[in-house]
Amino acid sequence: MSSQPLPVQTASDAPASAALLARASEVIPGGVNSPVRAFRAVGGTPRFMASGSGPWLTDADGKRYVDLICSWGPMILGHAHPDVLAAVTEAAARGFSFGTPSENEVRLAEEIVARVEPVEQVRLVNSGTEATMSAIRLARGFTGRDVIVKFAGCYHGHVDALLASAGSGVATFALPDSAGVPRSSAGETIVLPYNDLPALEAAFAERGHEIAAVITEAAAGNMGVVPPAPGFTEGLLRVTRANGALLVSDEVMTGFRCSASGFYGLEGPYAAGAPDLFTFGKVMGGGFPTAAFGGRADVMALLAPQGPVYQAGTLSGNPVASAAGLATLQGCTPAVYERLDVVAHAIADAVASELSAASVPHTIQWAGSMFSVFFRDGAVTGYDDAKDQDTGAFRRFFHSMLGQGVHLPPSAFESWFVSASHDDEAVDHVIAALPAAARAAATPD
Ligand SMILES: *Cc1c(COP(=O)(O)O)cnc(C)c1O
C-alpha cells in the first residue's frame, strides 16, 4: 500500500465506469438518477457497480470495494443476502404486480406495526419522498391547517414543500433551495434551526394556529449525523400537543437501522406523548422501492378510501418489494444490531485515531450504528455547524479510500452505513486503508 497520499482518482483508474458515465450522460441528465451519485462534491469518476455480495461491491472494471454506503442504509444485511434473495425469487415467481391487494403487503404492514409501538396503521408507498409527501398532506387534512415546520439540514425527500434548507444532495451542492418550487409552496414552510426549542416556541407563538405539523428526522442523518439534543424530541411533542399540531417523525433513514424499532426504540417512549405520524423507507424495502407512512389510527382513518385525503400508487405494496422488505426485517435479529455496533465502532475508532495521528481536525457523531465523520473540531448541533467543515480534507480522504478499495459516501454531509455482513476481513481492509487516507486529508493539494 502506498504511503504517499493518493491523488484524486481519474478516468484512467476506472475506464469502464468512465465509458458508462459518458454513455449515461447522453441520455440521463448528469449521467445519474440521483445527484449525489455523480461525485460532483469530490470530483472524479463515479463507479458504476456491476454486482454486490455481502459487504463488497464490484465495479464495471472488476475492482472491489468495501461498501460503506449500503445503498444509503437499506442493505443492512449485506448485498444479495441469501434469505432475502430466496424471498424475492419466490415472490417473483408468483408474479410481479397485480394491481390488487395481496398478502405480502399485509405481512410487511403487520411487521412494521408490531415493531413501532405508536404506529397503529401504515400505508405502503414506493419511496421515502412519497411517504413524507403523503404524511404532510394527511397532517394538513387532519388539522385543516397549511403550514409545515421543518428544520434546516433535515432532508425529507424532494417534496416541494420540504426542499427548503434540506441536507443531503442539496447540502452537497450548496444550493440554497431548488429551482422550480413555487413561492406559494415554499411560503407554507417555516424552516427553523435544528435542536433549537426557543426558535420553535417563537414560531408557534407567532403562527401556531396555522401550523399543521412539525416534521423532523428522528435523528438527523442528512447533514451528517446530528442526533437530537437531550429533551429536543420531548420539546417537539410538548409544543405540537399544546398547539393542536401533529409531529411527523421521519425515520426513513433511521427506521429499523438504529434499532429494531428505529430511533424511536433508542429514544422513546416519551413523557410528552408519541409522534403522531412516522415515515419509513430504506431498510424496510431491503433494497427495493418500498416505503411507508403510518401512525395514529384516527389520523390514518382520514385516508381514502375511508376518508377524504387522497393517496394512491399503482405499485404500492408491490408483492416482490414487500417480500424483500419483510425478509430483511425478519433478518434483523438482535445479533445483527450487535454486529452493526461492533463494526461501526471498530471503523470509527480507527478513523479517529488515524485522523488524530495525522493532525486532521475531526468530530464523529452517532445515531445508533449510523455515524459520520465531520472534518472539523467541536460538536455539530445543526446545519450551520455541519457546513463549517473542511470539505477539501474530506475529498482527499475519500479519494485515497476509494483508490484503496473502500467506497465511502461521496459527500461530507452524509452518514456512513455498515451491514451485518461486514466481517473481519472487510473491517480490516477499511482499517488498513486509513493511515494513507488520513495523511492525504492532512496534505492540501
Ligand atoms: C432518504 C430519505 C428520504 C427520501 O427517501 P427516498 O426513498 O430517497 O425518496 C426522506 N427522509 C429521510 C430522512 C431520508 O433519509
CSV table of C-alpha atoms and ligand atoms in Angstrom, one decimal:
chain,number,residue,atom,x,y,z
A,1,MET,CA,0.0,0.0,0.0
A,2,SER,CA,1.4,3.4,-1.0
A,3,SER,CA,2.5,5.6,1.9
A,4,GLN,CA,2.1,8.7,-0.3
A,5,PRO,CA,-1.3,10.5,-0.4
A,6,LEU,CA,-3.1,9.3,-3.5
A,7,PRO,CA,-4.3,11.9,-6.0
A,8,VAL,CA,-8.0,12.3,-7.0
A,9,GLN,CA,-8.9,9.2,-9.0
A,10,THR,CA,-9.1,10.0,-12.7
A,11,ALA,CA,-11.0,8.3,-15.5
A,12,SER,CA,-7.9,6.2,-16.2
A,13,ASP,CA,-8.4,4.5,-12.8
A,14,ALA,CA,-11.9,3.4,-13.9
A,15,PRO,CA,-12.1,3.2,-17.7
A,16,ALA,CA,-15.3,1.1,-17.8
A,17,SER,CA,-17.1,3.4,-15.4
A,18,ALA,CA,-15.8,6.5,-17.3
A,19,ALA,CA,-17.2,5.0,-20.5
A,20,LEU,CA,-20.5,4.2,-18.9
A,21,LEU,CA,-20.7,7.7,-17.5
A,22,ALA,CA,-20.1,9.1,-21.0
A,23,ARG,CA,-22.9,7.0,-22.3
A,24,ALA,CA,-25.2,7.7,-19.4
A,25,SER,CA,-24.6,11.5,-19.8
A,26,GLU,CA,-26.1,11.3,-23.3
A,27,VAL,CA,-29.4,10.0,-22.1
A,28,ILE,CA,-29.6,10.8,-18.4
A,29,PRO,CA,-29.1,14.3,-17.0
A,30,GLY,CA,-25.6,14.4,-15.4
A,31,GLY,CA,-25.4,10.7,-16.1
A,32,VAL,CA,-27.1,9.7,-12.8
A,33,ASN,CA,-30.6,9.2,-11.5
A,34,SER,CA,-29.9,10.8,-8.1
A,35,PRO,CA,-27.5,13.7,-7.9
A,36,VAL,CA,-25.1,12.7,-5.1
A,37,ARG,CA,-24.0,9.7,-7.1
A,38,ALA,CA,-22.3,11.9,-9.7
A,39,PHE,CA,-19.3,12.6,-7.4
A,40,ARG,CA,-19.6,16.4,-8.0
A,41,ALA,CA,-18.7,17.1,-4.4
A,42,VAL,CA,-15.5,15.1,-4.5
A,43,GLY,CA,-14.6,15.1,-8.2
A,44,GLY,CA,-13.5,12.1,-10.3
A,45,THR,CA,-15.4,9.3,-11.9
A,46,PRO,CA,-18.4,7.8,-10.1
A,47,ARG,CA,-18.1,4.0,-10.0
A,48,PHE,CA,-20.7,2.1,-11.9
A,49,MET,CA,-21.4,-1.1,-9.9
A,50,ALA,CA,-21.8,-4.4,-11.6
A,51,SER,CA,-22.5,-6.5,-8.5
A,52,GLY,CA,-22.6,-6.7,-4.8
A,53,SER,CA,-22.1,-9.5,-2.4
A,54,GLY,CA,-22.1,-9.2,1.4
A,55,PRO,CA,-20.0,-6.1,2.3
A,56,TRP,CA,-18.3,-5.9,-1.1
A,57,LEU,CA,-19.2,-4.1,-4.3
A,58,THR,CA,-17.6,-4.8,-7.7
A,59,ASP,CA,-17.4,-2.1,-10.3
A,60,ALA,CA,-17.6,-2.3,-14.0
A,61,ASP,CA,-13.8,-2.6,-14.2
A,62,GLY,CA,-13.8,-5.5,-11.8
A,63,LYS,CA,-12.4,-3.6,-8.9
A,64,ARG,CA,-13.7,-4.5,-5.4
A,65,TYR,CA,-14.7,-2.1,-2.7
A,66,VAL,CA,-15.8,-2.5,0.9
A,67,ASP,CA,-19.2,-0.7,0.8
A,68,LEU,CA,-19.8,1.9,3.5
A,69,ILE,CA,-22.9,3.3,1.8
A,70,CYS,CA,-25.0,0.2,1.8
A,71,SER,CA,-27.4,1.9,-0.6
A,72,TRP,CA,-27.7,4.7,1.9
A,73,GLY,CA,-29.0,2.3,4.5
A,74,PRO,CA,-31.2,-0.5,3.1
A,75,MET,CA,-28.5,-3.1,2.7
A,76,ILE,CA,-28.4,-3.7,6.5
A,77,LEU,CA,-27.8,-7.5,6.0
A,78,GLY,CA,-25.3,-7.0,3.1
A,79,HIS,CA,-25.7,-7.3,-0.6
A,80,ALA,CA,-27.7,-10.2,-2.1
A,81,HIS,CA,-28.3,-11.8,1.3
A,82,PRO,CA,-29.4,-15.4,0.7
A,83,ASP,CA,-32.6,-15.2,2.7
A,84,VAL,CA,-33.7,-12.0,1.0
A,85,LEU,CA,-32.8,-13.4,-2.4
A,86,ALA,CA,-34.8,-16.5,-1.7
A,87,ALA,CA,-37.8,-14.5,-0.6
A,88,VAL,CA,-37.6,-12.2,-3.7
A,89,THR,CA,-37.1,-15.1,-6.1
A,90,GLU,CA,-40.1,-17.0,-4.5
A,91,ALA,CA,-42.3,-13.9,-4.7
A,92,ALA,CA,-41.2,-13.0,-8.3
A,93,ALA,CA,-42.0,-16.5,-9.5
A,94,ARG,CA,-45.6,-15.9,-8.4
A,95,GLY,CA,-45.9,-12.7,-10.5
A,96,PHE,CA,-44.6,-9.2,-10.2
A,97,SER,CA,-47.5,-6.9,-9.6
A,98,PHE,CA,-51.3,-7.5,-9.5
A,99,GLY,CA,-52.9,-4.1,-9.1
A,100,THR,CA,-55.0,-5.8,-6.4
A,101,PRO,CA,-54.2,-6.3,-2.8
A,102,SER,CA,-52.0,-9.3,-1.9
A,103,GLU,CA,-50.8,-11.0,1.3
A,104,ASN,CA,-47.2,-9.9,1.3
A,105,GLU,CA,-48.1,-6.2,1.8
A,106,VAL,CA,-50.3,-7.2,4.8
A,107,ARG,CA,-47.4,-9.1,6.3
A,108,LEU,CA,-45.0,-6.2,5.8
A,109,ALA,CA,-47.5,-3.8,7.4
A,110,GLU,CA,-48.1,-6.1,10.3
A,111,GLU,CA,-44.3,-6.4,10.9
A,112,ILE,CA,-43.9,-2.6,11.0
A,113,VAL,CA,-46.9,-2.1,13.3
A,114,ALA,CA,-45.6,-4.8,15.6
A,115,ARG,CA,-42.3,-3.1,15.9
A,116,VAL,CA,-43.0,0.6,16.4
A,117,GLU,CA,-45.5,0.9,19.3
A,118,PRO,CA,-47.2,4.2,18.4
A,119,VAL,CA,-47.8,3.1,14.8
A,120,GLU,CA,-51.3,1.6,14.7
A,121,GLN,CA,-51.7,1.6,10.9
A,122,VAL,CA,-49.4,2.1,7.9
A,123,ARG,CA,-49.9,2.7,4.2
A,124,LEU,CA,-47.2,1.4,1.9
A,125,VAL,CA,-45.8,3.7,-0.8
A,126,ASN,CA,-42.8,3.5,-3.2
A,127,SER,CA,-40.2,5.9,-1.8
A,128,GLY,CA,-39.4,8.0,1.2
A,129,THR,CA,-40.3,11.1,-0.7
A,130,GLU,CA,-43.8,9.7,-1.2
A,131,ALA,CA,-44.0,8.8,2.4
A,132,THR,CA,-43.2,12.3,3.7
A,133,MET,CA,-45.3,14.0,0.9
A,134,SER,CA,-48.3,11.9,1.9
A,135,ALA,CA,-47.7,12.3,5.7
A,136,ILE,CA,-47.8,16.1,5.4
A,137,ARG,CA,-50.9,16.0,3.2
A,138,LEU,CA,-52.5,13.9,5.8
A,139,ALA,CA,-51.5,16.2,8.6
A,140,ARG,CA,-52.9,19.1,6.6
A,141,GLY,CA,-56.1,17.2,6.0
A,142,PHE,CA,-56.4,16.3,9.7
A,143,THR,CA,-55.7,19.7,11.1
A,144,GLY,CA,-57.3,21.8,8.4
A,145,ARG,CA,-54.1,23.9,8.5
A,146,ASP,CA,-51.5,24.5,5.8
A,147,VAL,CA,-48.2,25.5,7.3
A,148,ILE,CA,-45.4,22.9,7.9
A,149,VAL,CA,-42.4,23.4,10.1
A,150,LYS,CA,-39.1,21.7,9.2
A,151,PHE,CA,-35.5,22.0,10.4
A,152,ALA,CA,-32.5,23.3,8.4
A,153,GLY,CA,-30.3,20.4,7.3
A,154,CYS,CA,-33.1,17.8,7.6
A,155,TYR,CA,-33.9,16.1,4.3
A,156,HIS,CA,-37.3,14.6,3.8
A,157,GLY,CA,-37.0,13.7,0.1
A,158,HIS,CA,-37.6,16.0,-2.8
A,159,VAL,CA,-41.1,17.2,-1.9
A,160,ASP,CA,-41.7,20.8,-2.9
A,161,ALA,CA,-42.7,22.0,0.5
A,162,LEU,CA,-39.8,20.2,2.2
A,163,LEU,CA,-36.8,21.2,0.0
A,164,ALA,CA,-36.0,24.4,1.8
A,165,SER,CA,-32.7,24.2,3.6
A,166,ALA,CA,-32.6,20.4,3.0
A,167,GLY,CA,-29.4,18.5,3.7
A,168,SER,CA,-28.2,15.6,1.6
A,169,GLY,CA,-27.6,16.4,-2.1
A,170,VAL,CA,-28.9,19.9,-1.6
A,171,ALA,CA,-26.2,20.5,1.0
A,172,THR,CA,-23.6,18.8,-1.1
A,173,PHE,CA,-24.2,21.2,-3.9
A,174,ALA,CA,-24.6,24.3,-1.7
A,175,LEU,CA,-28.0,25.1,-3.3
A,176,PRO,CA,-30.0,27.4,-1.1
A,177,ASP,CA,-33.2,25.8,-2.4
A,178,SER,CA,-34.3,24.1,-5.5
A,179,ALA,CA,-35.5,26.0,-8.6
A,180,GLY,CA,-38.9,25.0,-9.7
A,181,VAL,CA,-40.5,25.1,-6.2
A,182,PRO,CA,-43.4,27.6,-6.3
A,183,ARG,CA,-43.1,30.5,-3.9
A,184,SER,CA,-46.5,29.6,-2.7
A,185,SER,CA,-45.4,26.1,-1.7
A,186,ALA,CA,-42.2,27.3,0.0
A,187,GLY,CA,-44.3,30.0,1.7
A,188,GLU,CA,-46.2,27.4,3.6
A,189,THR,CA,-42.9,26.1,5.0
A,190,ILE,CA,-41.2,27.5,8.1
A,191,VAL,CA,-37.6,26.5,8.4
A,192,LEU,CA,-36.1,26.6,11.9
A,193,PRO,CA,-32.6,25.6,13.2
A,194,TYR,CA,-32.4,22.0,14.4
A,195,ASN,CA,-32.1,21.4,18.1
A,196,ASP,CA,-33.4,24.9,18.9
A,197,LEU,CA,-36.5,24.8,21.0
A,198,PRO,CA,-36.7,28.5,21.7
A,199,ALA,CA,-36.9,29.1,17.9
A,200,LEU,CA,-39.7,26.6,17.7
A,201,GLU,CA,-41.6,28.2,20.6
A,202,ALA,CA,-41.2,31.6,19.0
A,203,ALA,CA,-42.6,30.3,15.6
A,204,PHE,CA,-45.6,28.7,17.4
A,205,ALA,CA,-46.2,31.9,19.4
A,206,GLU,CA,-46.5,33.8,16.1
A,207,ARG,CA,-48.2,31.3,13.8
A,208,GLY,CA,-49.2,28.4,15.9
A,209,HIS,CA,-52.9,28.4,14.7
A,210,GLU,CA,-51.7,28.0,11.1
A,211,ILE,CA,-49.2,25.1,11.7
A,212,ALA,CA,-50.4,21.7,10.6
A,213,ALA,CA,-47.3,19.7,11.6
A,214,VAL,CA,-43.7,19.8,12.5
A,215,ILE,CA,-41.6,17.3,10.6
A,216,THR,CA,-38.2,16.2,11.8
A,217,GLU,CA,-35.7,13.5,11.2
A,218,ALA,CA,-35.9,11.3,14.3
A,219,ALA,CA,-32.1,11.8,14.4
A,220,ALA,CA,-30.8,13.9,11.6
A,221,GLY,CA,-28.7,11.9,9.1
A,222,ASN,CA,-28.7,14.0,6.0
A,223,MET,CA,-26.4,16.8,7.2
A,224,GLY,CA,-24.2,14.1,8.5
A,225,VAL,CA,-25.4,12.5,11.7
A,226,VAL,CA,-26.7,15.1,14.2
A,227,PRO,CA,-28.7,13.4,16.9
A,228,PRO,CA,-31.5,15.4,18.8
A,229,ALA,CA,-30.1,17.1,21.9
A,230,PRO,CA,-31.5,15.6,25.1
A,231,GLY,CA,-35.0,16.9,25.6
A,232,PHE,CA,-35.4,18.2,22.0
A,233,THR,CA,-37.9,15.5,20.9
A,234,GLU,CA,-39.8,15.9,24.1
A,235,GLY,CA,-39.9,19.6,23.4
A,236,LEU,CA,-41.3,19.0,19.9
A,237,LEU,CA,-44.0,16.8,21.4
A,238,ARG,CA,-44.9,19.3,24.1
A,239,VAL,CA,-45.1,22.3,21.7
A,240,THR,CA,-47.1,20.5,19.0
A,241,ARG,CA,-49.5,19.0,21.5
A,242,ALA,CA,-50.1,22.4,23.1
A,243,ASN,CA,-50.9,23.9,19.8
A,244,GLY,CA,-53.0,21.2,18.1
A,245,ALA,CA,-50.3,20.4,15.5
A,246,LEU,CA,-49.0,17.0,14.6
A,247,LEU,CA,-45.5,15.7,14.9
A,248,VAL,CA,-44.2,13.7,12.0
A,249,SER,CA,-41.1,11.7,12.8
A,250,ASP,CA,-39.2,10.9,9.6
A,251,GLU,CA,-37.5,7.6,10.2
A,252,VAL,CA,-36.8,6.8,6.5
A,253,MET,CA,-33.1,6.6,7.3
A,254,THR,CA,-33.1,5.6,11.0
A,255,GLY,CA,-36.1,3.3,10.9
A,256,PHE,CA,-35.1,-0.4,11.6
A,257,ARG,CA,-31.5,0.6,11.4
A,258,CYS,CA,-30.8,2.4,14.7
A,259,SER,CA,-32.7,-0.4,16.5
A,260,ALA,CA,-35.4,-3.0,15.7
A,261,SER,CA,-37.9,-0.2,16.2
A,262,GLY,CA,-35.8,2.6,14.8
A,263,PHE,CA,-34.6,5.7,16.6
A,264,TYR,CA,-37.9,5.6,18.5
A,265,GLY,CA,-36.6,2.4,20.0
A,266,LEU,CA,-33.5,4.1,21.3
A,267,GLU,CA,-35.0,7.4,22.5
A,268,GLY,CA,-38.7,6.7,23.2
A,269,PRO,CA,-41.2,6.3,24.7
A,270,TYR,CA,-41.6,9.9,25.6
A,271,ALA,CA,-43.2,11.5,28.6
A,272,ALA,CA,-45.0,14.1,26.4
A,273,GLY,CA,-46.6,11.5,24.1
A,274,ALA,CA,-45.7,10.0,20.8
A,275,PRO,CA,-45.1,11.3,17.3
A,276,ASP,CA,-48.5,11.2,15.5
A,277,LEU,CA,-47.1,10.0,12.2
A,278,PHE,CA,-43.9,8.2,11.2
A,279,THR,CA,-42.3,7.8,7.8
A,280,PHE,CA,-40.2,4.8,6.8
A,281,GLY,CA,-38.2,3.7,3.8
A,282,LYS,CA,-34.7,2.4,3.1
A,283,VAL,CA,-34.2,-0.7,5.4
A,284,MET,CA,-37.9,-1.7,5.2
A,285,GLY,CA,-37.6,-2.2,1.5
A,286,GLY,CA,-34.4,-4.3,1.7
A,287,GLY,CA,-33.1,-2.6,-1.4
A,288,PHE,CA,-36.4,-2.5,-3.3
A,289,PRO,CA,-38.5,0.6,-3.8
A,290,THR,CA,-41.0,0.4,-1.0
A,291,ALA,CA,-41.6,2.8,1.9
A,292,ALA,CA,-44.4,3.7,4.3
A,293,PHE,CA,-46.1,6.3,6.5
A,294,GLY,CA,-48.2,5.4,9.5
A,295,GLY,CA,-49.2,6.3,13.0
A,296,ARG,CA,-52.4,7.1,15.0
A,297,ALA,CA,-55.3,5.2,13.7
A,298,ASP,CA,-57.7,8.2,14.0
A,299,VAL,CA,-55.4,10.2,11.8
A,300,MET,CA,-54.8,7.4,9.3
A,301,ALA,CA,-58.6,6.9,9.1
A,302,LEU,CA,-58.7,10.1,7.0
A,303,LEU,CA,-57.0,8.4,4.1
A,304,ALA,CA,-59.0,7.4,1.0
A,305,PRO,CA,-61.0,5.1,0.6
A,306,GLN,CA,-62.2,5.6,4.2
A,307,GLY,CA,-61.6,9.4,4.4
A,308,PRO,CA,-61.2,12.5,2.2
A,309,VAL,CA,-57.3,12.6,2.0
A,310,TYR,CA,-56.4,11.1,-1.4
A,311,GLN,CA,-53.3,9.0,-1.7
A,312,ALA,CA,-52.6,6.1,-4.1
A,313,GLY,CA,-50.0,4.1,-6.0
A,314,THR,CA,-50.0,1.7,-8.9
A,315,LEU,CA,-47.1,-0.3,-7.5
A,316,SER,CA,-47.7,0.5,-3.8
A,317,GLY,CA,-47.4,-2.7,-1.7
A,318,ASN,CA,-45.7,-4.5,-4.6
A,319,PRO,CA,-45.5,-8.2,-3.7
A,320,VAL,CA,-41.9,-8.6,-4.6
A,321,ALA,CA,-40.7,-5.4,-2.9
A,322,SER,CA,-42.8,-6.4,0.2
A,323,ALA,CA,-41.2,-9.8,0.3
A,324,ALA,CA,-37.7,-8.2,0.2
A,325,GLY,CA,-38.6,-5.8,3.0
A,326,LEU,CA,-40.2,-8.5,5.1
A,327,ALA,CA,-37.3,-10.9,4.8
A,328,THR,CA,-34.9,-8.0,5.6
A,329,LEU,CA,-36.8,-7.0,8.7
A,330,GLN,CA,-37.1,-10.6,9.8
A,331,GLY,CA,-33.4,-11.0,9.3
A,332,CYS,CA,-32.6,-8.1,11.6
A,333,THR,CA,-32.1,-10.1,14.8
A,334,PRO,CA,-30.5,-8.8,18.0
A,335,ALA,CA,-27.3,-10.4,16.8
A,336,VAL,CA,-27.5,-8.2,13.6
A,337,TYR,CA,-27.8,-5.0,15.6
A,338,GLU,CA,-24.9,-6.1,17.8
A,339,ARG,CA,-22.7,-6.7,14.8
A,340,LEU,CA,-23.6,-3.3,13.3
A,341,ASP,CA,-22.4,-1.7,16.5
A,342,VAL,CA,-19.2,-3.7,16.7
A,343,VAL,CA,-18.4,-2.9,13.0
A,344,ALA,CA,-19.3,0.8,13.2
A,345,HIS,CA,-17.3,1.3,16.3
A,346,ALA,CA,-14.2,-0.6,15.1
A,347,ILE,CA,-14.2,1.6,11.9
A,348,ALA,CA,-15.0,4.9,13.6
A,349,ASP,CA,-12.4,4.3,16.4
A,350,ALA,CA,-9.7,3.6,13.7
A,351,VAL,CA,-10.8,6.7,11.7
A,352,ALA,CA,-10.5,8.9,14.8
A,353,SER,CA,-7.1,7.5,15.8
A,354,GLU,CA,-5.6,7.9,12.3
A,355,LEU,CA,-7.0,11.4,11.8
A,356,SER,CA,-5.6,12.3,15.2
A,357,ALA,CA,-2.2,10.9,14.3
A,358,ALA,CA,-2.3,13.0,11.1
A,359,SER,CA,-3.5,16.1,13.0
A,360,VAL,CA,-6.7,16.3,10.9
A,361,PRO,CA,-9.5,18.1,12.8
A,362,HIS,CA,-12.5,15.8,13.1
A,363,THR,CA,-15.6,15.0,15.1
A,364,ILE,CA,-17.5,11.8,15.0
A,365,GLN,CA,-21.2,11.7,15.8
A,366,TRP,CA,-23.7,8.8,16.2
A,367,ALA,CA,-27.3,7.7,16.0
A,368,GLY,CA,-27.3,4.0,16.8
A,369,SER,CA,-24.8,2.5,14.4
A,370,MET,CA,-25.1,5.4,11.9
A,371,PHE,CA,-22.1,7.7,12.2
A,372,SER,CA,-20.4,10.5,10.3
A,373,VAL,CA,-17.0,12.0,10.4
A,374,PHE,CA,-17.1,15.8,10.3
A,375,PHE,CA,-13.9,17.3,9.2
A,376,ARG,CA,-13.9,20.0,11.9
A,377,ASP,CA,-13.3,20.3,15.6
A,378,GLY,CA,-16.3,20.5,18.0
A,379,ALA,CA,-19.7,19.1,18.2
A,380,VAL,CA,-22.2,19.6,15.4
A,381,THR,CA,-25.6,20.5,16.7
A,382,GLY,CA,-27.2,21.9,13.5
A,383,TYR,CA,-26.8,22.8,9.8
A,384,ASP,CA,-24.5,25.8,10.3
A,385,ASP,CA,-22.0,23.7,12.2
A,386,ALA,CA,-22.3,20.9,9.6
A,387,LYS,CA,-21.5,23.3,6.8
A,388,ASP,CA,-18.5,24.6,8.7
A,389,GLN,CA,-16.0,21.8,7.9
A,390,ASP,CA,-13.0,21.2,5.7
A,391,THR,CA,-14.6,19.6,2.6
A,392,GLY,CA,-11.3,19.6,0.8
A,393,ALA,CA,-9.8,17.3,3.5
A,394,PHE,CA,-12.8,15.1,3.1
A,395,ARG,CA,-12.4,15.0,-0.7
A,396,ARG,CA,-8.7,13.9,-0.4
A,397,PHE,CA,-9.6,11.3,2.3
A,398,PHE,CA,-12.4,10.0,0.1
A,399,HIS,CA,-10.3,9.5,-2.9
A,400,SER,CA,-7.5,7.8,-1.0
A,401,MET,CA,-10.0,5.4,0.4
A,402,LEU,CA,-11.6,4.8,-3.0
A,403,GLY,CA,-8.2,4.1,-4.5
A,404,GLN,CA,-7.6,1.5,-1.8
A,405,GLY,CA,-10.9,-0.2,-2.4
A,406,VAL,CA,-13.2,1.4,0.2
A,407,HIS,CA,-16.3,3.2,-1.1
A,408,LEU,CA,-17.4,6.0,1.3
A,409,PRO,CA,-20.4,8.2,0.7
A,410,PRO,CA,-19.2,10.8,-1.8
A,411,SER,CA,-20.0,13.8,0.3
A,412,ALA,CA,-19.0,15.1,3.7
A,413,PHE,CA,-22.7,15.7,4.5
A,414,GLU,CA,-23.7,12.0,4.8
A,415,SER,CA,-23.8,9.2,7.3
A,416,TRP,CA,-21.6,6.1,6.8
A,417,PHE,CA,-23.5,2.9,6.8
A,418,VAL,CA,-22.4,-0.6,7.7
A,419,SER,CA,-24.0,-4.0,7.4
A,420,ALA,CA,-24.1,-7.1,9.5
A,421,SER,CA,-22.2,-8.9,6.6
A,422,HIS,CA,-19.1,-6.7,7.2
A,423,ASP,CA,-16.9,-9.4,8.5
A,424,ASP,CA,-13.4,-9.0,10.0
A,425,GLU,CA,-11.8,-9.2,6.5
A,426,ALA,CA,-13.9,-6.2,5.3
A,427,VAL,CA,-13.3,-4.2,8.5
A,428,ASP,CA,-9.6,-4.9,8.4
A,429,HIS,CA,-9.5,-3.8,4.8
A,430,VAL,CA,-11.1,-0.5,5.8
A,431,ILE,CA,-8.7,0.0,8.7
A,432,ALA,CA,-5.6,-0.8,6.6
A,433,ALA,CA,-6.6,2.0,4.2
A,434,LEU,CA,-6.9,4.7,6.9
A,435,PRO,CA,-3.3,5.7,7.5
A,436,ALA,CA,-2.7,6.8,3.9
A,437,ALA,CA,-6.2,8.4,3.7
A,438,ALA,CA,-5.5,10.4,6.9
A,439,ARG,CA,-2.2,11.6,5.5
A,440,ALA,CA,-3.9,12.6,2.2
A,441,ALA,CA,-6.5,14.5,4.2
A,442,ALA,CA,-3.7,16.3,6.0
A,443,THR,CA,-2.0,17.3,2.8
A,444,PRO,CA,-3.6,20.2,0.9
A,445,ASP,CA,-3.2,19.8,-2.9
B,1,LIG,C1,-33.7,9.0,2.1
B,1,LIG,C2,-34.6,9.9,2.9
B,1,LIG,C3,-35.8,10.3,2.4
B,1,LIG,C4,-36.2,10.2,1.0
B,1,LIG,O1,-36.4,8.8,0.6
B,1,LIG,P1,-36.3,8.4,-1.0
B,1,LIG,O2,-36.7,7.0,-1.0
B,1,LIG,O3,-35.0,8.8,-1.4
B,1,LIG,O4,-37.4,9.3,-1.7
B,1,LIG,C5,-36.7,11.0,3.2
B,1,LIG,N1,-36.3,11.2,4.5
B,1,LIG,C6,-35.2,10.8,5.0
B,1,LIG,C7,-34.8,11.1,6.5
B,1,LIG,C8,-34.3,10.2,4.2
B,1,LIG,O5,-33.1,9.8,4.7
